[in-house]
mmCIF file of N, CA and C and ligand atoms in Angstrom:
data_model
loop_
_atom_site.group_PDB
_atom_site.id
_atom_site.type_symbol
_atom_site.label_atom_id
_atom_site.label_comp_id
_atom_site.label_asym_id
_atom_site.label_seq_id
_atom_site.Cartn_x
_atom_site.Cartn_y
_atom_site.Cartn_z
ATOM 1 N N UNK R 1 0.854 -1.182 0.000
ATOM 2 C CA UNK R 1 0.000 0.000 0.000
ATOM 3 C C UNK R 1 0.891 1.234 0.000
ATOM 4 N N UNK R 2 0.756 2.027 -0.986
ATOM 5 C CA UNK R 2 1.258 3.322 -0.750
ATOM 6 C C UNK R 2 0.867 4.495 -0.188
ATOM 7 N N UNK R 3 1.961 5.229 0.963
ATOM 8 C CA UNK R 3 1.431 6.374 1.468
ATOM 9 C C UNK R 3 0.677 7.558 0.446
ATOM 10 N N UNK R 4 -0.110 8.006 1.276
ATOM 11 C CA UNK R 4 -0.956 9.640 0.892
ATOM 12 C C UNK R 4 0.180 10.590 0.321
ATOM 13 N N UNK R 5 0.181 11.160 -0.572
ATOM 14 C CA UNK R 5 0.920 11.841 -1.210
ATOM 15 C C UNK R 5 1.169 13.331 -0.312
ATOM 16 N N UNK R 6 2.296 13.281 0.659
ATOM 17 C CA UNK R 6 2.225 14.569 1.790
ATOM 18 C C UNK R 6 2.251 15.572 1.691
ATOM 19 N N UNK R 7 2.082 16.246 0.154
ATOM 20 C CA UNK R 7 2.071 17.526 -0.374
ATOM 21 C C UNK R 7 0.580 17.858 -0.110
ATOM 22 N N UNK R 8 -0.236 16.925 -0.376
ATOM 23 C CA UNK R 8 -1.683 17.457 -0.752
ATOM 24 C C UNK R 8 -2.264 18.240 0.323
ATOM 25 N N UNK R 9 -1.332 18.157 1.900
ATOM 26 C CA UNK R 9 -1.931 19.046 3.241
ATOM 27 C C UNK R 9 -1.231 19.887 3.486
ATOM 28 N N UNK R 10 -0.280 19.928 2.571
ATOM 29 C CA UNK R 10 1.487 20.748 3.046
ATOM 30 C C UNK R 10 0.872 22.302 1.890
ATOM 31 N N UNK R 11 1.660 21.882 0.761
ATOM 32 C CA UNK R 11 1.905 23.441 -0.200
ATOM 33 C C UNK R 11 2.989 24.211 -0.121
ATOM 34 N N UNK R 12 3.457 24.194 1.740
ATOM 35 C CA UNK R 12 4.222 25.536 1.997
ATOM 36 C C UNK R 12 5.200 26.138 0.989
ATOM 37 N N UNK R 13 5.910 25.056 0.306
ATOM 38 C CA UNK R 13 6.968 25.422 -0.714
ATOM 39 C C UNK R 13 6.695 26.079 -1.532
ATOM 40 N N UNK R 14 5.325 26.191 -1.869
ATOM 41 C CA UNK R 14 4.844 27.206 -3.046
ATOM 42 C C UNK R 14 4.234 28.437 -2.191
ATOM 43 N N UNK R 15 4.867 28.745 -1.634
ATOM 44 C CA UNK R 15 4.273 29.917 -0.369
ATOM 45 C C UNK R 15 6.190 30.369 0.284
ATOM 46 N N UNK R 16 7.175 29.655 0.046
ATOM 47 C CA UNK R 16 7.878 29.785 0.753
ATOM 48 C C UNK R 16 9.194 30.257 -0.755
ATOM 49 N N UNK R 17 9.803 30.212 -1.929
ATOM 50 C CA UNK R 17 10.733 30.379 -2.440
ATOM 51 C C UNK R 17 10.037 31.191 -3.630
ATOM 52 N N UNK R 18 11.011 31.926 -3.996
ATOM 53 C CA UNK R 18 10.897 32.515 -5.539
ATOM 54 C C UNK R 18 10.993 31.548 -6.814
ATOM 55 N N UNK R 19 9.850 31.184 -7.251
ATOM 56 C CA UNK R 19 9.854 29.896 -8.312
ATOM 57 C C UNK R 19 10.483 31.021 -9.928
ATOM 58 N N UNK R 20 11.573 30.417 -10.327
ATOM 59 C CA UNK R 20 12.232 30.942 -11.203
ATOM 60 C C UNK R 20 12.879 30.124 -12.197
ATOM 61 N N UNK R 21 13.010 30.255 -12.906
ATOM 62 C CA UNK R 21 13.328 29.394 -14.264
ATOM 63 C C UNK R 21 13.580 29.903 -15.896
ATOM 64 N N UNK R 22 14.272 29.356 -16.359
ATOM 65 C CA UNK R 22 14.695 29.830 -17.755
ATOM 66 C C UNK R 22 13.366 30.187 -18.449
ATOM 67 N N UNK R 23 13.462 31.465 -19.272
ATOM 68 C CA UNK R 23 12.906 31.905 -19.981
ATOM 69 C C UNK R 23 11.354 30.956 -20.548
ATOM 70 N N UNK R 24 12.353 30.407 -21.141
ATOM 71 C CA UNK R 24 11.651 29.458 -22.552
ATOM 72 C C UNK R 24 11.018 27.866 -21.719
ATOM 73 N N UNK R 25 10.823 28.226 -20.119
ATOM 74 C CA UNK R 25 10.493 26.648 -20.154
ATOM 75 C C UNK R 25 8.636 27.404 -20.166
ATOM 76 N N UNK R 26 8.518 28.714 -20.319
ATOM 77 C CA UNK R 26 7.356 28.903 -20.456
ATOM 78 C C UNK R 26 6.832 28.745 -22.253
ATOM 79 N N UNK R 27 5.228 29.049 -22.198
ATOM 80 C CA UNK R 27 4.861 28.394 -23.368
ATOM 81 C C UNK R 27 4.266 29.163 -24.601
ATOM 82 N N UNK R 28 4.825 30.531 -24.288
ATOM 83 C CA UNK R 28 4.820 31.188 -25.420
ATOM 84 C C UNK R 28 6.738 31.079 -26.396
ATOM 85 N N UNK R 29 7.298 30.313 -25.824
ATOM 86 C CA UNK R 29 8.390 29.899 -26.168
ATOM 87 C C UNK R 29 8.117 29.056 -27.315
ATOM 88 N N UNK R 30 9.135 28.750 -28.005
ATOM 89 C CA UNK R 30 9.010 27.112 -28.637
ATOM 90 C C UNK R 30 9.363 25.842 -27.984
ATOM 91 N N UNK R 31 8.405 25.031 -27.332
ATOM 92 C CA UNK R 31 8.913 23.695 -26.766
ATOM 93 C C UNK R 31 8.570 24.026 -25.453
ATOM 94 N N UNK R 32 8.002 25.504 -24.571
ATOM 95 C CA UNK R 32 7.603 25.811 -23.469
ATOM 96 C C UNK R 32 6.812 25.199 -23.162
ATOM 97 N N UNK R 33 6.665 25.049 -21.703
ATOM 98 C CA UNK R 33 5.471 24.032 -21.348
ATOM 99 C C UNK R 33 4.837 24.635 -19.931
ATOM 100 N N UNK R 34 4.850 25.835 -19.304
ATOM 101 C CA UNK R 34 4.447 26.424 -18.348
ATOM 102 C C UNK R 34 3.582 27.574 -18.980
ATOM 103 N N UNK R 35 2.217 27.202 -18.588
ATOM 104 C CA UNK R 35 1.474 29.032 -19.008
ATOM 105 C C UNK R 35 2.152 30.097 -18.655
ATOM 106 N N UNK R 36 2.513 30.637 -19.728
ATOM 107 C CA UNK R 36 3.254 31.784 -19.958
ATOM 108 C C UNK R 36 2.282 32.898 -18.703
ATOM 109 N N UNK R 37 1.102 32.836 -18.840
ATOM 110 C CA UNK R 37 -0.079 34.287 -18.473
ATOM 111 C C UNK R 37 0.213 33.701 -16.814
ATOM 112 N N UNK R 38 0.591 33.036 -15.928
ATOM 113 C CA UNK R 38 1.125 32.591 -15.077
ATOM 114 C C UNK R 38 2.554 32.827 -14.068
ATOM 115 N N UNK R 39 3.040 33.245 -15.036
ATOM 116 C CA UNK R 39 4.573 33.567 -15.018
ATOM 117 C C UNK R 39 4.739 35.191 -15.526
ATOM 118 N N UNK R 40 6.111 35.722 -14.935
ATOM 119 C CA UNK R 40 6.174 36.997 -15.107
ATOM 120 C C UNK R 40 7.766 37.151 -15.314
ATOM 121 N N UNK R 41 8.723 38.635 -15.984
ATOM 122 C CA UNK R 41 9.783 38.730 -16.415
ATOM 123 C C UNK R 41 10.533 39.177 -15.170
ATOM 124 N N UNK R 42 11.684 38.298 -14.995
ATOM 125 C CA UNK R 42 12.489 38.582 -14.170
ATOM 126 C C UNK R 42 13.560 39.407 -14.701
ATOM 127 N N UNK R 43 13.975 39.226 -15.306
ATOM 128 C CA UNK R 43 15.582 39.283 -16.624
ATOM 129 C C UNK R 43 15.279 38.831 -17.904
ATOM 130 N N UNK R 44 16.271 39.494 -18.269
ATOM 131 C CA UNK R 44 16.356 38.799 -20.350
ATOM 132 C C UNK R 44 16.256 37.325 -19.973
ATOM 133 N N UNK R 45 17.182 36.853 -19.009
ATOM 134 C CA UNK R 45 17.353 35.331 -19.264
ATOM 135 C C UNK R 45 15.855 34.403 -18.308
ATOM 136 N N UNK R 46 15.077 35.148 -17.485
ATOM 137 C CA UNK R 46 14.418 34.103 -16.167
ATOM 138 C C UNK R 46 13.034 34.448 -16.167
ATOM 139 N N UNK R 47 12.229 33.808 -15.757
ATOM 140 C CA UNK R 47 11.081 34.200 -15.389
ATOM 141 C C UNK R 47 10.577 33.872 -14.455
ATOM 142 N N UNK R 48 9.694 34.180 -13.416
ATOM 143 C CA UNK R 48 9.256 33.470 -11.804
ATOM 144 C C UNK R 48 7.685 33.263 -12.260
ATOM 145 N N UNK R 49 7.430 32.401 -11.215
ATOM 146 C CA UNK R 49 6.066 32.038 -10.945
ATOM 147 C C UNK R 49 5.373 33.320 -10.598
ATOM 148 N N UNK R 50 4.252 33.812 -11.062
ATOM 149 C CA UNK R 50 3.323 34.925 -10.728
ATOM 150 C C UNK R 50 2.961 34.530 -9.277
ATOM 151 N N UNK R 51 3.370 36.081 -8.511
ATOM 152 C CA UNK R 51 2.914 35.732 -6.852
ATOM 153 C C UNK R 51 4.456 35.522 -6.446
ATOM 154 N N UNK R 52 5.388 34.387 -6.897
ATOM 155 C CA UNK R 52 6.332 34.123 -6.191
ATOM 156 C C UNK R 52 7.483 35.119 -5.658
ATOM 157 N N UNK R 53 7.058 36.207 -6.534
ATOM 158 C CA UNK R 53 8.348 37.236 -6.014
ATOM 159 C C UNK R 53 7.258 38.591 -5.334
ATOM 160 N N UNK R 54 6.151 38.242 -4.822
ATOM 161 C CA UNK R 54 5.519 39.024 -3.971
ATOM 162 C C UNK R 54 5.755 39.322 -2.351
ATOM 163 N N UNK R 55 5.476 39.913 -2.025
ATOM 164 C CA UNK R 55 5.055 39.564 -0.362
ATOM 165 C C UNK R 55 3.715 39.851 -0.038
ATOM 166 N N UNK R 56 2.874 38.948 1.176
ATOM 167 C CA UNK R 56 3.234 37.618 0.904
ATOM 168 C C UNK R 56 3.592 36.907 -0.301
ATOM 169 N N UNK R 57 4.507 36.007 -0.336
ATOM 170 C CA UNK R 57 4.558 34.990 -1.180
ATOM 171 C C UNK R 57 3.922 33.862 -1.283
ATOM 172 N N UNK R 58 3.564 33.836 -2.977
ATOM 173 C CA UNK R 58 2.269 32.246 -2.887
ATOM 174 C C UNK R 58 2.269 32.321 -4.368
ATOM 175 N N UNK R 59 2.722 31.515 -4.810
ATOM 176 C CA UNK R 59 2.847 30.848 -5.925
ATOM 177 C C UNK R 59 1.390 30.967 -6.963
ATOM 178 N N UNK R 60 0.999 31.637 -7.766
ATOM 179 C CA UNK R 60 -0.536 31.708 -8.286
ATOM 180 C C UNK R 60 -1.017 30.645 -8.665
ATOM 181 N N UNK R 61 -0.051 29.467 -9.288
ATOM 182 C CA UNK R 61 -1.104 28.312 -9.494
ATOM 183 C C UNK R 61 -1.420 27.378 -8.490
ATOM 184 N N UNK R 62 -1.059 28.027 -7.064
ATOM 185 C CA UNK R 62 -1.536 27.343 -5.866
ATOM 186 C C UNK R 62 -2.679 27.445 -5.904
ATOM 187 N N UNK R 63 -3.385 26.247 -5.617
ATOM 188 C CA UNK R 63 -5.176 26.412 -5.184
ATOM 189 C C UNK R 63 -5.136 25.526 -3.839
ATOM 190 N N UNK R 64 -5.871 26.202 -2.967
ATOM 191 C CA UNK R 64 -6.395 25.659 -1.553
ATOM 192 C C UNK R 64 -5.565 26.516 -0.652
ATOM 193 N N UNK R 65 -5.382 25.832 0.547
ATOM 194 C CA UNK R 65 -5.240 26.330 1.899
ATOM 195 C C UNK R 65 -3.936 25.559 2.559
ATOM 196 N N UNK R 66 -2.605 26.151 2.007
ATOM 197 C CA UNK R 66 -1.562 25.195 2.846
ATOM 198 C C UNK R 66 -1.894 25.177 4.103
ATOM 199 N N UNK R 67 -1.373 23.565 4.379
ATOM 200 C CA UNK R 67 -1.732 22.942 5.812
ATOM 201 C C UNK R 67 -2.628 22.359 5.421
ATOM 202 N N UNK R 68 -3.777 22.434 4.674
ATOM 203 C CA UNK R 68 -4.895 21.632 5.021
ATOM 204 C C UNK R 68 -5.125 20.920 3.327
ATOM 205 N N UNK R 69 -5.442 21.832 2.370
ATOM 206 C CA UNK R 69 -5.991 21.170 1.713
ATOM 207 C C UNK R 69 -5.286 22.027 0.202
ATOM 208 N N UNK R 70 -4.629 21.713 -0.812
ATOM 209 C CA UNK R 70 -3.602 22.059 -1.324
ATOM 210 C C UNK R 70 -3.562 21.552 -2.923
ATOM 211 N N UNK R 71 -3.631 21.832 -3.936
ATOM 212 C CA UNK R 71 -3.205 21.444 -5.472
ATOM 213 C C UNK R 71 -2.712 22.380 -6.200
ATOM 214 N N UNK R 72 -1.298 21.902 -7.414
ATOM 215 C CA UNK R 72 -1.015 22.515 -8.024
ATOM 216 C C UNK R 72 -1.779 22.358 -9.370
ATOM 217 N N UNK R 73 -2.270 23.378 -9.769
ATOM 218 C CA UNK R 73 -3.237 23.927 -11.020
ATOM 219 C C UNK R 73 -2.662 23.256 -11.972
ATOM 220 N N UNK R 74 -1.615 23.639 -12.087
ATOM 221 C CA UNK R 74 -0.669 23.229 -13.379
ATOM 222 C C UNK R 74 0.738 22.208 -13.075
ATOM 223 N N UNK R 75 -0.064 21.489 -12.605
ATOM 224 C CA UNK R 75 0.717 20.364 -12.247
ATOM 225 C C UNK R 75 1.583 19.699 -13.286
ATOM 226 N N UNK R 76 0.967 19.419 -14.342
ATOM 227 C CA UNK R 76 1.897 18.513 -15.291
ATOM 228 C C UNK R 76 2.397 19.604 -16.145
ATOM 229 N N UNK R 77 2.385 21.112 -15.773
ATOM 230 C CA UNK R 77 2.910 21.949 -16.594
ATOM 231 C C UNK R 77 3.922 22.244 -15.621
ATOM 232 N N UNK R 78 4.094 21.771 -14.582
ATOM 233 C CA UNK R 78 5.274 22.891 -13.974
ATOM 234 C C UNK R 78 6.434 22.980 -13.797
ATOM 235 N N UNK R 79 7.147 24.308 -13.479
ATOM 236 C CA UNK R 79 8.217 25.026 -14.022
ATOM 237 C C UNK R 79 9.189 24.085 -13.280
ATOM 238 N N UNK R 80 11.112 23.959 -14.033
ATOM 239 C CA UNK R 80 11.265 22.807 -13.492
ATOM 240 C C UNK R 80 11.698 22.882 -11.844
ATOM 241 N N UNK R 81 12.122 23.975 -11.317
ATOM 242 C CA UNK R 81 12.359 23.891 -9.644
ATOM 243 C C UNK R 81 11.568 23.195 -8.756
ATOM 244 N N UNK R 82 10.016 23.185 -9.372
ATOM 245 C CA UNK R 82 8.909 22.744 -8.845
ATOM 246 C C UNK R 82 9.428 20.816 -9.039
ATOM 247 N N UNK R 83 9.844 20.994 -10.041
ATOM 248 C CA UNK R 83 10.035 18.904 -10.487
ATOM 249 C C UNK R 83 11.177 19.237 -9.353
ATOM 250 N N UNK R 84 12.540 20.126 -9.775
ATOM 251 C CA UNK R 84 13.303 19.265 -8.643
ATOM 252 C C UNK R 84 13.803 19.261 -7.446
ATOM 253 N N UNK R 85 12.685 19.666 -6.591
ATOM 254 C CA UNK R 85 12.212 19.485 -5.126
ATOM 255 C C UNK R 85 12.488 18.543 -4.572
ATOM 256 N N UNK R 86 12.258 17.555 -3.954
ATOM 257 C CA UNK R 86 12.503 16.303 -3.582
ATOM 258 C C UNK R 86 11.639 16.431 -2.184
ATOM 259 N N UNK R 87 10.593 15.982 -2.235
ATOM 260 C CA UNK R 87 9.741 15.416 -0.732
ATOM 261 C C UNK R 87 10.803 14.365 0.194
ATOM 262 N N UNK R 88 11.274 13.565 -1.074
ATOM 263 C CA UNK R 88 12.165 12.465 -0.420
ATOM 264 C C UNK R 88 13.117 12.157 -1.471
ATOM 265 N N UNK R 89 14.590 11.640 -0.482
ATOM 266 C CA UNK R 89 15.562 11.590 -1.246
ATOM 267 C C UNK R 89 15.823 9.968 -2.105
ATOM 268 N N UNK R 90 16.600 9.745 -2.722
ATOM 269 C CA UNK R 90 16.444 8.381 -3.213
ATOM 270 C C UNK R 90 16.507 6.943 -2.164
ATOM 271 N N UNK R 91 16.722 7.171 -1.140
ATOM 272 C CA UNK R 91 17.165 6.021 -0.106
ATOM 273 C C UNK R 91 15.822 6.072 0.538
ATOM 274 N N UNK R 92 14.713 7.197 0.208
ATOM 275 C CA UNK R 92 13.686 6.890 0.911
ATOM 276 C C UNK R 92 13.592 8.024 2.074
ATOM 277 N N UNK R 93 15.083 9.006 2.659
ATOM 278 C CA UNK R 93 14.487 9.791 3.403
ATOM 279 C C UNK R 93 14.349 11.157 3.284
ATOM 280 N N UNK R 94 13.333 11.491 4.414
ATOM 281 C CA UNK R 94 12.469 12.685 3.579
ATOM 282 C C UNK R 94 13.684 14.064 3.463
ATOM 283 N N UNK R 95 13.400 14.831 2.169
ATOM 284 C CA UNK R 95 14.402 16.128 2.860
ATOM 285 C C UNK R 95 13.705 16.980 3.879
ATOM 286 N N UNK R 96 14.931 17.312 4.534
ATOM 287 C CA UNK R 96 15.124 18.206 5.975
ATOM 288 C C UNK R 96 14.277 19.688 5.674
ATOM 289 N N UNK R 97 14.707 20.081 4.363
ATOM 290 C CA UNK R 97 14.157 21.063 4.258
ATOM 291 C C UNK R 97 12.480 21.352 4.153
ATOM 292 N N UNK R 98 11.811 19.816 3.855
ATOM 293 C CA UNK R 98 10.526 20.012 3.869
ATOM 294 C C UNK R 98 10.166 20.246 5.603
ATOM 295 N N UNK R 99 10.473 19.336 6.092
ATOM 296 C CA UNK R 99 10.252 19.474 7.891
ATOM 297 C C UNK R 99 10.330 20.389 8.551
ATOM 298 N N UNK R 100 11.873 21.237 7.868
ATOM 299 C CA UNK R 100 11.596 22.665 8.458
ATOM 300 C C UNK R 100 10.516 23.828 7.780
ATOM 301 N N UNK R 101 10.259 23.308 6.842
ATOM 302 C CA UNK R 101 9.221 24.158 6.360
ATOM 303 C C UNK R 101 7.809 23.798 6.740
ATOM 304 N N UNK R 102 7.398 22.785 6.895
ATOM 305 C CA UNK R 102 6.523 21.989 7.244
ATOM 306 C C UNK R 102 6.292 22.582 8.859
ATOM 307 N N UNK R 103 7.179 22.722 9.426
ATOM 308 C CA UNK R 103 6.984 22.368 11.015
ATOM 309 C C UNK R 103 6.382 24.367 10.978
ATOM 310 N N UNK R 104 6.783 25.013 9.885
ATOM 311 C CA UNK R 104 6.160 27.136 10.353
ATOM 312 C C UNK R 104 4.470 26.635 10.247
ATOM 313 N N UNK R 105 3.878 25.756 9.896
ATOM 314 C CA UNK R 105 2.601 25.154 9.774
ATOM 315 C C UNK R 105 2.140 24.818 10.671
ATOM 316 N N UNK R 106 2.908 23.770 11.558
ATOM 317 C CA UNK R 106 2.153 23.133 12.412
ATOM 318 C C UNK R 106 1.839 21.714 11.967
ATOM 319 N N UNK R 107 2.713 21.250 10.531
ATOM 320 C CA UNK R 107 2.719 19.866 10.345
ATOM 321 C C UNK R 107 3.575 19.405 10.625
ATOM 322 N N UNK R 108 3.993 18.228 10.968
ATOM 323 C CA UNK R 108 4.686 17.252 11.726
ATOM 324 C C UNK R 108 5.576 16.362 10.613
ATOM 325 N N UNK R 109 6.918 16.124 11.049
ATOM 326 C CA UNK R 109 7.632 15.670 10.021
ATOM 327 C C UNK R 109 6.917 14.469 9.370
ATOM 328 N N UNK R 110 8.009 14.541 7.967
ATOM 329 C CA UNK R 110 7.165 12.951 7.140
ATOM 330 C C UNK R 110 8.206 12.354 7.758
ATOM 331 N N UNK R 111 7.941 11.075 7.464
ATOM 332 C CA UNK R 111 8.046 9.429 7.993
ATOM 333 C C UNK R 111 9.068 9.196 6.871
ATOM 334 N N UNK R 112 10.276 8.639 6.702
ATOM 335 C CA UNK R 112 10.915 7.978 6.091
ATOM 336 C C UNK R 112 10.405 6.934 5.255
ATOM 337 N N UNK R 113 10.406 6.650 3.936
ATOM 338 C CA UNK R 113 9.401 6.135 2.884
ATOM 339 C C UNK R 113 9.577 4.364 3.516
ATOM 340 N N UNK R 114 10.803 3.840 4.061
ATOM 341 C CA UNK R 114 10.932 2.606 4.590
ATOM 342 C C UNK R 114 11.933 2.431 4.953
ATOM 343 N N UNK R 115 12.436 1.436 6.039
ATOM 344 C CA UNK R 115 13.291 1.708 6.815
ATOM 345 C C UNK R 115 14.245 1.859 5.970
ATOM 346 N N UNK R 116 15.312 3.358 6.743
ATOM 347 C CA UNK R 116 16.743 3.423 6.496
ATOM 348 C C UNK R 116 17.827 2.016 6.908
ATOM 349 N N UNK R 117 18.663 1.995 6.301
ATOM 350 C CA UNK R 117 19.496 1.170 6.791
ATOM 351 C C UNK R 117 20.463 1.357 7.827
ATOM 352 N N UNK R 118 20.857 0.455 8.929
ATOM 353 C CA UNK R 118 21.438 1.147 10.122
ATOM 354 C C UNK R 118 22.462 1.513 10.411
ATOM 355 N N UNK R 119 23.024 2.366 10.664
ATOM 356 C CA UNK R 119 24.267 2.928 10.649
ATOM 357 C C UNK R 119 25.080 1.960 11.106
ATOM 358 N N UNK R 120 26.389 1.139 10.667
ATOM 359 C CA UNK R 120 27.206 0.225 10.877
ATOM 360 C C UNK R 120 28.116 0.292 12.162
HETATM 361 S S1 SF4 M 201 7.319 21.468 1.610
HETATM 362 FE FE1 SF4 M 201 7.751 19.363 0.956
HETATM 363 S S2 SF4 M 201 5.986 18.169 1.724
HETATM 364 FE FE2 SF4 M 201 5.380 20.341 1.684
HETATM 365 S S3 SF4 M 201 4.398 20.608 -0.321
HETATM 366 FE FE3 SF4 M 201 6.542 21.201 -0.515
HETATM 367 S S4 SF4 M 201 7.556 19.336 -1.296
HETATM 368 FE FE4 SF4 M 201 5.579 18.723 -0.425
HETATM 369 S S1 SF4 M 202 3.885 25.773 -10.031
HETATM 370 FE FE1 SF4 M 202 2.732 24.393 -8.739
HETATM 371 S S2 SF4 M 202 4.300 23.192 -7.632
HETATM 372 FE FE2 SF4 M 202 5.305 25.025 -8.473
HETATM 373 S S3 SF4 M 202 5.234 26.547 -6.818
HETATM 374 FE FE3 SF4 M 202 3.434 26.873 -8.131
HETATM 375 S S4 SF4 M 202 1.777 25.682 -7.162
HETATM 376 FE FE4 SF4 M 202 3.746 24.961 -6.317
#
């Protein structure tokens, strides 16, 4: 059985960094794949997530209520910082940085995907 996917109560990360990325991974580009009307000009070379370089910060294709109830809009469109996040690392444990972000919420660390192996 696989765990609940721990983003879906979390979000904070799209509330917490400046989502930024090359130009062209948006989709008035050729080969872009992020709604351009979403995204805004940083530099000749970058563009951020609309919202992300605000204060507060919150990512615009956030929908719901981090902490509780949470989806990204443009999920299979999104920009790549968003892909390379890591909830969890390849051995299965979670990154540190979600926990500390997790814990300004009031959510409680994730669980290691299965046991680590024991230190020798
Ligand atoms: S902080 Fe981590 S657990 Fe929370 S939504 Fe972001 S990637 Fe998921
Ligand atoms: S594009 Fe989606 S995953 Fe990335 S910060 Fe925005 S809401 Fe979060």
């Amino acid at each position: 059985m696989s765990e609940p996917n721990p983003c879906l109560d979390c979000g904070i990360c799209c509330t917490h960094f400046r989502i930024s990325f090359y130009w062209a991974e948006a989709d008035d580009a050729e080969g872009g794949f992020v709604p351009a009307g979403m995204t805004e000009k940083l530099n000749h070379h970058m563009r951020c997530m609309k919202g992300s370089n605000d204060v507060p910060r919150r990512c615009a294709a956030l929908a719901g209520t981090p902490g509780s109830a949470v989806l990204c809009t443009i999920y299979e469109h999104r920009p790549t910082p968003c892909r390379e996040f890591p909830v969890y690392f390849e051995d299965g444990s979670p990154n540190p940085k979600c926990d500390e972000l997790r814990a300004t919420i009031g959510l409680g660390p994730l669980r290691p995907l299965f046991p680590l192996p024991e230190a020798a």
